[in-house]
XYZ file of C-alpha atoms in Angstrom:
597
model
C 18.773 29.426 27.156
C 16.646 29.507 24.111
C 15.388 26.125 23.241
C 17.053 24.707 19.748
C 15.113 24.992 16.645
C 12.722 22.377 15.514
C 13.652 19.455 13.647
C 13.234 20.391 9.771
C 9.898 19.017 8.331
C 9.688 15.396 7.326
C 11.952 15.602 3.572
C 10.037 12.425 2.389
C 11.321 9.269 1.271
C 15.013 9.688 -0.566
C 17.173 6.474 -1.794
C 20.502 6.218 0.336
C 23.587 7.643 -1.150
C 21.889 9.248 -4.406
C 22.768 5.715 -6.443
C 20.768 2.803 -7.576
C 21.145 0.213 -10.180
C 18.880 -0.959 -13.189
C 18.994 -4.618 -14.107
C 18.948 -5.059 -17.854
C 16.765 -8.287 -18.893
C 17.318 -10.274 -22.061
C 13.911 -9.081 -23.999
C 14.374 -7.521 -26.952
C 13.632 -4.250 -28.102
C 10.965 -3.951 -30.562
C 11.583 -1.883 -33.793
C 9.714 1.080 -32.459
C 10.886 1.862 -28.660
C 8.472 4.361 -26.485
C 10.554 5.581 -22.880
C 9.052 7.312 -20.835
C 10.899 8.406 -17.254
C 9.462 10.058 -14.144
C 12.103 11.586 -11.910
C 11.162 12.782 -8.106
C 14.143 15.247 -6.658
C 13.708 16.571 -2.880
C 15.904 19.171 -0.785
C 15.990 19.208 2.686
C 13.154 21.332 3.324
C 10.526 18.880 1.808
C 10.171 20.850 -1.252
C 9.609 18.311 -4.097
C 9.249 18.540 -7.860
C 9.181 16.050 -10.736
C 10.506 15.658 -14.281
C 9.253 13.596 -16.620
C 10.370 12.568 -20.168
C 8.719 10.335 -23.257
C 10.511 9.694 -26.223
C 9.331 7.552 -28.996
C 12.488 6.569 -31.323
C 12.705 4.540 -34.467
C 15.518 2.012 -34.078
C 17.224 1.394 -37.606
C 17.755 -1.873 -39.214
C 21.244 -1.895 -38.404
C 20.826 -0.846 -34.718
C 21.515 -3.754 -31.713
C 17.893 -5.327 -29.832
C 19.641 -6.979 -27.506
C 20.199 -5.923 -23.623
C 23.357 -3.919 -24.457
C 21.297 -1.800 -26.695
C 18.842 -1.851 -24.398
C 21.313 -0.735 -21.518
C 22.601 1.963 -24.254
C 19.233 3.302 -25.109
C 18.822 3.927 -21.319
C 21.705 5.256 -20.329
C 21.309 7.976 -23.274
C 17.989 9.073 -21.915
C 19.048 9.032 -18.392
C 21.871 11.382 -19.208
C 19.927 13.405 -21.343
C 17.854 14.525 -18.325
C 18.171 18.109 -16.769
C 17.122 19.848 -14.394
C 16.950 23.561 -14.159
C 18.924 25.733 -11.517
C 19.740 29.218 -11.045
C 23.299 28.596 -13.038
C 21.202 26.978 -15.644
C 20.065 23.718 -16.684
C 21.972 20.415 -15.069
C 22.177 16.794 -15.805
C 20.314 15.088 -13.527
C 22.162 11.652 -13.821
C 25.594 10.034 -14.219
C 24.780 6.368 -15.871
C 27.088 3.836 -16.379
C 26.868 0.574 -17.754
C 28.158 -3.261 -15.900
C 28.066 -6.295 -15.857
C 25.263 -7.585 -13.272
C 26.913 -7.255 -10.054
C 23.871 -5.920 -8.044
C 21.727 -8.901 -8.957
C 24.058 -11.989 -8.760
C 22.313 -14.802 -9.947
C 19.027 -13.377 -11.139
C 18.161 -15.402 -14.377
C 17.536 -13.098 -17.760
C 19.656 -10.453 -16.057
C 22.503 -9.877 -18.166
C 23.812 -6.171 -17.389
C 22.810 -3.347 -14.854
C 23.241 0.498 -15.656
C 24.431 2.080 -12.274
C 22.793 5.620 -11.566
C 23.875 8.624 -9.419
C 22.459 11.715 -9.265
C 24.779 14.751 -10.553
C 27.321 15.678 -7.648
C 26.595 19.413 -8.501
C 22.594 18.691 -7.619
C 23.422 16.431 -4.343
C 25.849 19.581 -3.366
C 23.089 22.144 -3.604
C 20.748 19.753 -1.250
C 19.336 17.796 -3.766
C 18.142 14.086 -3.444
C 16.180 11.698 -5.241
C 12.913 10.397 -3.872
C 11.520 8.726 -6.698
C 12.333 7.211 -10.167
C 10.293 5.207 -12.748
C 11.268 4.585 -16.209
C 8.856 2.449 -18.746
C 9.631 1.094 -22.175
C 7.933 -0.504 -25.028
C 8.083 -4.004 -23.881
C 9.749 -3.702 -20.591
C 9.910 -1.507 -17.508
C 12.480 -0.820 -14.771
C 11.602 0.757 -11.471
C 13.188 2.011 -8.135
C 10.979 2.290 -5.170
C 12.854 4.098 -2.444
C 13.864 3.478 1.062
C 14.069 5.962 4.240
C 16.789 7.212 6.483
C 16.086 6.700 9.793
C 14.364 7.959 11.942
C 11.769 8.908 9.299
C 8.530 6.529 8.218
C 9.697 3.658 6.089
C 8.311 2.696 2.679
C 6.267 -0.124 2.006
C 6.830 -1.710 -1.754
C 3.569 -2.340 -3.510
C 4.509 -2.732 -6.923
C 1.531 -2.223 -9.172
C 2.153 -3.402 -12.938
C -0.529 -1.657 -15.790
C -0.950 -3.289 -19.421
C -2.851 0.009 -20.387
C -4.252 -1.965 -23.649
C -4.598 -5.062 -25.184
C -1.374 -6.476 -26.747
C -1.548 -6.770 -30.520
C 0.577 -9.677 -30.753
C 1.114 -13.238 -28.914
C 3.494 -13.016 -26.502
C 4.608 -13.584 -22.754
C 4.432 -11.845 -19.325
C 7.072 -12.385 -16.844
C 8.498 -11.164 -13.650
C 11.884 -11.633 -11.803
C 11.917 -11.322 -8.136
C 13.992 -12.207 -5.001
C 15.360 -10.918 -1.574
C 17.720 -7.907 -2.668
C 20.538 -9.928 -1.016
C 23.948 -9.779 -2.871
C 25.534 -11.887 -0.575
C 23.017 -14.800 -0.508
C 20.613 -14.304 -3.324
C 17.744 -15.749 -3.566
C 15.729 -14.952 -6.929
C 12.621 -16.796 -9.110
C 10.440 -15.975 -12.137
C 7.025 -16.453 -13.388
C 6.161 -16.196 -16.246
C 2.494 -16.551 -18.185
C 1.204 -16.271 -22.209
C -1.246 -14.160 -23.855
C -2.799 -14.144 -26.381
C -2.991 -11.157 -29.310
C -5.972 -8.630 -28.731
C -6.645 -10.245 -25.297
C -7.955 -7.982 -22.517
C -5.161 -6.983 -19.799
C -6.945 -7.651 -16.711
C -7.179 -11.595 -18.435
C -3.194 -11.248 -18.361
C -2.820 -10.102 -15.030
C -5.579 -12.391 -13.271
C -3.159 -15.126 -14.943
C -0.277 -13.693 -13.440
C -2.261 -13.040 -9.820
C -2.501 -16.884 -9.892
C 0.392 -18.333 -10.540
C 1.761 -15.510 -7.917
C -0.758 -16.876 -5.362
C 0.099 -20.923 -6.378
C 3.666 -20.303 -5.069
C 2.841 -18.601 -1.979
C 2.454 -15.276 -2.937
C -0.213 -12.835 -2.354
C -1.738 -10.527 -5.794
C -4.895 -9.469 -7.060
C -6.377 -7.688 -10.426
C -7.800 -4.089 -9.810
C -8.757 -3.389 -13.580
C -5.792 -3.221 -15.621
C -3.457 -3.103 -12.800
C -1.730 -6.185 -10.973
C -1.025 -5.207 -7.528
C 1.457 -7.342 -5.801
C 1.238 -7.251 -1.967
C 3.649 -10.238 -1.102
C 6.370 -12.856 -2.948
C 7.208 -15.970 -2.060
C 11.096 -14.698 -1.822
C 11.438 -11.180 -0.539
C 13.512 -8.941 1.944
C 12.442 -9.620 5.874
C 10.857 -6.691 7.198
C 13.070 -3.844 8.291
C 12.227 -0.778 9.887
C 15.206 0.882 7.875
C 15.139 -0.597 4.937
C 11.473 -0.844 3.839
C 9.551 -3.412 3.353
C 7.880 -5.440 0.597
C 8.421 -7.186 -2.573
C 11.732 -6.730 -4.334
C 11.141 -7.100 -8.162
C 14.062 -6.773 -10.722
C 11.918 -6.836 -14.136
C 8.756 -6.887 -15.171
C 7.557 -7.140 -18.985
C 6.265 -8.429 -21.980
C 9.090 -10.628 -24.139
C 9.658 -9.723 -27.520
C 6.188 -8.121 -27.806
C 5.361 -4.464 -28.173
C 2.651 -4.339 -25.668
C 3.124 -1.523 -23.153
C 3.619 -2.131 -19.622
C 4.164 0.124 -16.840
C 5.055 -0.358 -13.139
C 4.971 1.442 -9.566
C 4.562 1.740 -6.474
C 1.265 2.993 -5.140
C -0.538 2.587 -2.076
C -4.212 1.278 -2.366
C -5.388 5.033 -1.850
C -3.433 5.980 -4.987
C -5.029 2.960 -6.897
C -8.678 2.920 -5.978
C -11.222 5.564 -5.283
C -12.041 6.676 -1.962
C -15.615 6.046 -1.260
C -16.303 6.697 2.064
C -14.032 8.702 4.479
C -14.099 10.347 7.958
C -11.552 12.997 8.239
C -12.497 13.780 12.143
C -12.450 17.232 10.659
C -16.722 17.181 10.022
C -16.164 15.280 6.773
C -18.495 11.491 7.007
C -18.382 10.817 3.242
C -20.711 7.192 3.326
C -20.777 7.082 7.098
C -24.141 5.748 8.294
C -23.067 4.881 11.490
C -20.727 5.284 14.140
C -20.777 4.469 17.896
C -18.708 4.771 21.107
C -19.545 3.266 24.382
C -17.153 6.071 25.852
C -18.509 8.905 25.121
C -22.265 10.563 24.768
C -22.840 12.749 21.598
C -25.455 15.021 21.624
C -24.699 17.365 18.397
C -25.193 17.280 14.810
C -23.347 14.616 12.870
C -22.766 11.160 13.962
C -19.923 12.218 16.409
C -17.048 12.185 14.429
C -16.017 15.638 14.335
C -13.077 16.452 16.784
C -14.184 20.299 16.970
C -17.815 19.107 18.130
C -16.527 16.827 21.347
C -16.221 19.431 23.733
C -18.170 19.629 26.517
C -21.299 21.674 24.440
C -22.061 18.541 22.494
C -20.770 15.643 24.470
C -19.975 14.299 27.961
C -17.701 11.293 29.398
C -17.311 10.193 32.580
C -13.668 9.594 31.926
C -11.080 11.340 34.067
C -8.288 14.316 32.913
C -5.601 12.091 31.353
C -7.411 9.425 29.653
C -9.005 9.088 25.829
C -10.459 7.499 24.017
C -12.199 9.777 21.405
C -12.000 12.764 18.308
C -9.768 15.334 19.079
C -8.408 18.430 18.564
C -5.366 20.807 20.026
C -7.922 23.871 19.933
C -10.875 21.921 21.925
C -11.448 21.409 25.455
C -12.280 17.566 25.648
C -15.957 15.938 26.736
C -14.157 15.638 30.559
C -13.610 19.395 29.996
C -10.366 19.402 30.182
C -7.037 19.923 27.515
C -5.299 16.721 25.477
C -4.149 14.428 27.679
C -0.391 15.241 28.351
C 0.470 11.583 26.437
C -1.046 12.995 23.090
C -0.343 16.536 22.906
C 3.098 17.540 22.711
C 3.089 21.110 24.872
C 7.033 21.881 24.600
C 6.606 25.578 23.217
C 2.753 25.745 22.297
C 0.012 24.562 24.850
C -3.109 22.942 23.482
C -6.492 24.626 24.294
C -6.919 23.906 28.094
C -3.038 23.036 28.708
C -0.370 25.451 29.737
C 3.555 25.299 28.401
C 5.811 22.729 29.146
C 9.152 22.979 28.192
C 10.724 19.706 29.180
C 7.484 17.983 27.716
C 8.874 14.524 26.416
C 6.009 12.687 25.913
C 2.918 13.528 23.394
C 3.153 13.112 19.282
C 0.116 16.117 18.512
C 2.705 18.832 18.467
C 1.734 22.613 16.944
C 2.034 21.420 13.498
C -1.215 19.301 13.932
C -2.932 23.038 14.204
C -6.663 22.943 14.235
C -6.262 18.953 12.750
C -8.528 16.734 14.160
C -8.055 12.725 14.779
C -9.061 10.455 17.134
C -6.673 10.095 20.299
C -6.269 6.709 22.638
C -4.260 6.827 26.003
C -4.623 4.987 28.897
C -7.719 3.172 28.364
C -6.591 1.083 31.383
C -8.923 3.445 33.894
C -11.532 3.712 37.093
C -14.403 3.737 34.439
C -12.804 1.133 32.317
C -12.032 -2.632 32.740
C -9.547 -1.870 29.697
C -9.899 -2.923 26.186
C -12.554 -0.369 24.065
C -13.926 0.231 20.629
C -15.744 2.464 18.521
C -17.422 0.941 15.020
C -17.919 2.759 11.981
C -20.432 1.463 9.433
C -20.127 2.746 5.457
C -22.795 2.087 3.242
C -20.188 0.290 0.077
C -23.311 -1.202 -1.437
C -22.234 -1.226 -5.209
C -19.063 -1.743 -4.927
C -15.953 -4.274 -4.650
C -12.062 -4.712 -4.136
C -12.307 -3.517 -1.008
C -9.497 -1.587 1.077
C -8.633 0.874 4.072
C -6.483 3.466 4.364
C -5.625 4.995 7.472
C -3.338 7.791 9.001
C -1.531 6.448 12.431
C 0.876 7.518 14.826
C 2.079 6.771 18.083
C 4.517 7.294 20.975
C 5.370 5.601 24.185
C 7.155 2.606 25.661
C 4.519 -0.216 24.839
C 4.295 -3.162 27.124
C 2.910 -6.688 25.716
C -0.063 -6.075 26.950
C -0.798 -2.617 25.143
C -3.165 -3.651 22.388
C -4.638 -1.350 18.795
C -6.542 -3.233 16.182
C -8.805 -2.223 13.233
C -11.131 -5.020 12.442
C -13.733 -5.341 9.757
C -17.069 -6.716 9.311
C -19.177 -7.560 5.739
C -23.338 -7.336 6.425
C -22.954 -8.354 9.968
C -21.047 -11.369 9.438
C -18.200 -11.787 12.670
C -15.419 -9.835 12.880
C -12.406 -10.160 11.299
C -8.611 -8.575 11.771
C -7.436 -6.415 9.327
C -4.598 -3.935 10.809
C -2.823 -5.046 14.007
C -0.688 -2.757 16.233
C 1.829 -4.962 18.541
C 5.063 -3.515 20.707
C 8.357 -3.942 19.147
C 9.876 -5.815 22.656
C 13.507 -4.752 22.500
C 12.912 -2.185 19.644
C 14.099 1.589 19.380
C 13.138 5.382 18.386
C 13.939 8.465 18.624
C 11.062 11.255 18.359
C 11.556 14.556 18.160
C 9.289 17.496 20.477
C 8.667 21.051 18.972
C 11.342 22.025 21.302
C 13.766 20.155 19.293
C 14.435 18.024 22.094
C 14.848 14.142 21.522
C 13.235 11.978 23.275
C 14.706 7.626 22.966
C 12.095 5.131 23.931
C 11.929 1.286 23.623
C 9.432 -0.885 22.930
C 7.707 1.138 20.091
C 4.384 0.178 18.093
C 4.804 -1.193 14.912
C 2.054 -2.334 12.155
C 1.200 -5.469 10.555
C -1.209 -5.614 7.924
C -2.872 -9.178 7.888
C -3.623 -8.663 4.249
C -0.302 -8.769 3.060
C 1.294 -12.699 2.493
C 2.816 -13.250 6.005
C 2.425 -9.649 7.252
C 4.243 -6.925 7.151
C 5.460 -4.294 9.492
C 5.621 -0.711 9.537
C 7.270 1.290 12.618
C 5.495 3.998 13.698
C 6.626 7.140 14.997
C 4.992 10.832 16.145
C 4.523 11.265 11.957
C 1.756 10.247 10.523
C 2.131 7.118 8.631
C -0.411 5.850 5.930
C -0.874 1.999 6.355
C -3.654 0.461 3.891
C -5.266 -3.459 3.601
C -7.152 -4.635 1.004
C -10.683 -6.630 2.587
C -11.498 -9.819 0.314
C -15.202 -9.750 0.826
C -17.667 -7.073 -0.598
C -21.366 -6.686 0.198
C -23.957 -3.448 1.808
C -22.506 -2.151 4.689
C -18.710 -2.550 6.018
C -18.426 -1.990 9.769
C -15.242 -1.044 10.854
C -14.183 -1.109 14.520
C -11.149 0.955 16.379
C -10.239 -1.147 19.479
C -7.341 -0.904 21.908
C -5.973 -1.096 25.316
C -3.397 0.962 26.650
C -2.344 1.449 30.701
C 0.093 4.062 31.102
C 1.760 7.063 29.225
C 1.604 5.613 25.953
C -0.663 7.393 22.932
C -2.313 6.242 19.462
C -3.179 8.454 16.971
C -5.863 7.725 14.053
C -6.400 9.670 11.279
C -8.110 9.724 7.335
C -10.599 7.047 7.780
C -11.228 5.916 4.063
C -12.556 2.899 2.510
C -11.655 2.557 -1.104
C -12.848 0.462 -3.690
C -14.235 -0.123 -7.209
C -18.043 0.115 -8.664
C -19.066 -3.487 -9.179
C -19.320 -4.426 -12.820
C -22.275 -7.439 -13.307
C -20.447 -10.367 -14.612
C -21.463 -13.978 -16.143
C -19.734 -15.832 -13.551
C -20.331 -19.201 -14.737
C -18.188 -17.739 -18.347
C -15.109 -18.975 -18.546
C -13.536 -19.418 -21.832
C -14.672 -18.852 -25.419
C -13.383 -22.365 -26.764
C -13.442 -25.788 -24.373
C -10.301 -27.375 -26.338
C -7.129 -26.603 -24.801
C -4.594 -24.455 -27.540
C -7.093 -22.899 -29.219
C -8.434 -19.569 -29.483
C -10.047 -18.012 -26.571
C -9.275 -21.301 -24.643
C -9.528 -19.555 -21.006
C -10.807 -16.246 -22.327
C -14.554 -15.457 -21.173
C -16.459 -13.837 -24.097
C -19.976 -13.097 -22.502
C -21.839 -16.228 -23.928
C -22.606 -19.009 -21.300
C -23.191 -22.242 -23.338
C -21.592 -25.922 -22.900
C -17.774 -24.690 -23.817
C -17.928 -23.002 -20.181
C -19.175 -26.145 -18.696
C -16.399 -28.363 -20.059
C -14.169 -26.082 -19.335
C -14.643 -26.409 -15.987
C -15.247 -30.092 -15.828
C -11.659 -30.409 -17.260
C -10.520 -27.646 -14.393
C -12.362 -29.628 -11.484
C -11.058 -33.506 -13.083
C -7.316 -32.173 -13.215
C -7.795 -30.139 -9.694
C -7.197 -27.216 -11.055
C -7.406 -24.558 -8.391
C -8.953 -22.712 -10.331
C -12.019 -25.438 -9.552
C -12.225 -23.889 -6.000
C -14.893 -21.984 -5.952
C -16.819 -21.893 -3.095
C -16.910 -23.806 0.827
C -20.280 -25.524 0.883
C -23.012 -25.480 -1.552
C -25.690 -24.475 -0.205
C -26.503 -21.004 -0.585
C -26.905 -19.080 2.342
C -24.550 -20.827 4.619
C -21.586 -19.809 6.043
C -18.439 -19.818 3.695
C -21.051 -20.140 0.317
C -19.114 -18.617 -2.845
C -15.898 -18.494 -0.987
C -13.256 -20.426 -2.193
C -11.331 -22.516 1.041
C -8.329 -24.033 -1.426
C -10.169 -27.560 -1.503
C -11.470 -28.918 -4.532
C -14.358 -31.379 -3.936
C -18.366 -31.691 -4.951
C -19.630 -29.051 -3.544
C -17.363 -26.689 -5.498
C -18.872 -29.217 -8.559
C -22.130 -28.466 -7.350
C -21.908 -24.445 -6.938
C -20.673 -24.034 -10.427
C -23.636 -26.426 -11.464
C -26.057 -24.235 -10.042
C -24.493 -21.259 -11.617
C -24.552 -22.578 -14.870
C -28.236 -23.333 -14.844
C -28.941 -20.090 -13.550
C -27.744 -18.458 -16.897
C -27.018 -14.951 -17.259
């Protein structure tokens, strides 16, 4: 018989059962209200498109500020949304106001507005991926989740303050675990002042985040949150990541918007290889494995075939760019544990359709990306790497993003890593593969066929607070980590160690970042007395205010005091805060302060 029909392409991320709830906070609404809403909808083909709305509305004198105007105001524009179909133009949403149900317990929520997407749109095949909706002085946001089997989503919620406020005012965010059962929620909140710059705010915010045992950093105007201290555990079908109910300004008209972006989305890629040809600030790459003899450094999968490179490696093992058109360096196809032949062959491989084992299936095409299997070999004690160096001279905030995939039952000792280096310094982790022991997926082959397998990879990204996992599968997943050092050259190195019909896939090596801007790093506030004007804020002039304002930080062990490991400049850990507060940290900022700008 015929073999079924593929699985439909990946439909992206959708929110279960079409419904989510808003939690209403008790800021007020500002005379003048801006709303602006971004809508996602998906069908089950893949086929996206967006919506978006801004109002600005003049509430009169008489009109409610409180959250059930709020709740009001955002039901109206919710329901005003449509969406245009062959019988004509549709609400989008049903919204309907509560009391707080969904978020027991969170302080400053006082109602929730419940959400579902128009039965008539969810009949025609409809879902929603994606909603964001941003007000004056407050934003709500839902970050979807998956279904099963498909990639899960990893919260990142990234919070903008696109200009300085005009007013005083406060900056606070509610967060907790999501659990209505046994919730768990908390708050921070910080001041500003009026005309102050927004990446000031945020850094504020970024610390007390990181005091409690979170994990957030400033990129510009934008606070990227990687990690709470309260927050769902890690699920494979639930997403992962930071669950935050609100996030605004109190009774302040400054603008503040919030999503969820990956670092790739954020920064600007700066260097990439795209195992396609493309070395965008590659200066450097080697691999023990194989000998390169063409143009390029050896990163393009259509060049390793046996005209431009050699290995001594036998049929069956990788370790190496590839490509399902090329013949590899051992002159032979994709190893049968990458390349899924169920109804097309890769170059050099014939048909095979009760294949069950291989994630580089027909839609990869003419893609390129560099394949691992069964490093475990004659010609190899096991565990190999390859290192790429990128010339990020110039710039800071740091990150990777990467493309990876896998299949196979993993045993303990099956090992992937990307690890990073700053100007030669050692090597440290960034992205860690490790076998789910007990775990489950299902893939899919071209043939339709599905194939259930234990033990599969999953993901954790050491610069998240505690880690976090992501489960991957024969799709390409993007996983990103942020790298707290800058400096000339980054060196980043691939290793792993599989034995046995298992596969890695890599894919969309970039490094991201942001130009350096020279600073007066010894500036730290404007006015030395606490209360006053500036107190905190740097203003570009290094005199004795900055000095006494740190000699009250380091006498009341302030962290932000910690400034560096040891004084002396050229040693190990010099300018890198440890989260001790002693003389040498004294003695750093002494130095820089005499220094001058």
């Amino acid at each position: 018989p015929p073999p079924p029909p593929p699985p439909p392409p990946y439909p992206g991320i959708r929110i279960p059962n079409n419904q989510f709830w808003i939690a209403v906070c008790d800021s007020t609404l500002p005379d003048v209200v801006t709303v602006s809403t971004k809508v996602t909808l998906c069908d089950g083909s893949g086929r996206r498109f967006t919506i978006r709305n801004f109002n600005r509305i003049q509430l009169p004198a008489a009109a409610g500020r409180d959250a059930r105007a709020k709740a009001n105001l955002m039901a109206q524009q919710l329901n005003a949304i449509l969406v245009p179909t062959p019988l004509g133009p549709k609400p989008a949403f049903i919204a309907v106001i509560g009391p707080p149900t969904q978020f027991p317990g969170a302080p400053g929520i006082q109602l929730q507005v419940c959400v579902s997407i128009n039965p008539a749109l969810a009949a025609c095949g409809f879902s929603l991926e994606g909603f964001c909706m941003s007000m004056t002085n407050w934003t709500a946001y839902i970050i979807p989740v998956p279904r099963v089997p498909h990639p899960p989503a990893r919260r990142r919620p990234v919070m903008v303050i696109p200009d300085p406020p005009s007013d005083p005012g406060s900056f606070r965010m509610t967060f907790g675990n999501g659990d209505p059962l046994f919730p768990l929620v908390q708050q921070v909140q910080v001041p500003f002042q009026a005309g102050e710059k927004p990446e000031n705010i945020l850094r504020r915010m970024a610390d007390e985040i990181n005091m409690i045992g979170g994990q957030a950093h400033v990129r510009g105007n934008r606070l990227l949150t990687e990690g709470l201290p309260i927050e769902p555990a890690p699920s494979t079908q639930l997403g992962e990541g930071p669950y935050v109910y609100e996030c605004g300004a109190l009774d302040n008209q400054v603008e503040i918007q919030i999503e969820a972006l990956s670092l790739h989305s954020v920064d600007p890629i700066i260097c990439k290889v795209d195992f396609d040809g493309l070395e965008q600030g590659l200066i450097g790459y080697t691999n023990p494995v194989v000998q390169f003899a063409g143009p390029g450094f050896g990163t393009d999968a259509n060049l390793i075939n046996p005209g431009f490179a050699n290995t001594n490696w036998l049929p069956g093992d990788s370790f190496w760019p590839m490509t399902r058109q090329n013949i590899g360096p051992n002159n032979v196809g994709m190893p049968f544990n990458i390349s899924d032949d169920s109804v097309v062959a890769a170059a050099g491989n014939t048909p095979f359709p009760t294949d069950s084992q291989g994630f580089a299936g027909q839609q990869f095409g003419g893609d390129g990306f560099f394949g691992i299997t069964d490093t475990v070999n004659p010609q190899s004690p096991g565990q190999v790497g390859a290192q790429f160096l990128f010339d990020v001279a110039g710039f800071d905030q740091l990150g990777v993003v990467v493309e990876l995939a896998a299949m196979g039952e993993f045993e303990p000792d099956d090992f992937f890593a990307l690890e990073y280096s700053v100007d030669g310094q050692p090597f440290q982790p960034l992205i860690v593969m490790q076998s789910d022991q007990g775990g489950h997926e299902r893939y899919y082959m071209d043939s339709g066929q599905p194939v259930d397998q234990f033990n599969p990879q999953r993901v954790l990204s050491l610069s998240s607070q505690g880690g976090y996992l992501h489960q991957l599968t024969d799709y390409w997943t993007e996983v990103d980590a942020g790298i707290p050092e800058s400096g000339n050259v980054l060196a980043i190195r691939v290793v792993a160690q599989t034995d046995g019909a298992e596969a890695f896939g890599l894919d969309n090596l970039c490094i991201v970042g942001q130009p350096a801007t020279p600073t007066c790093q010894p500036d730290l506030t404007t006015s030395a007395v606490p209360g006053t004007l500036g107190y905190g804020v740097p203003n570009g002039v290094l005199n004795n205010e900055d000095f006494f304002y740190y000699l009250t930080l380091f006498a009341s062990n302030d962290p932000a005091a910690d400034l560096t490991t040891g004084a002396i400049p050229g040693q190990p850990g010099y300018g890198v805060p440890n989260g001790i507060i002693d003389n040498n940290d004294f003695f750093y900022y002494l130095a820089l302060f005499a220094a001058g700008c």
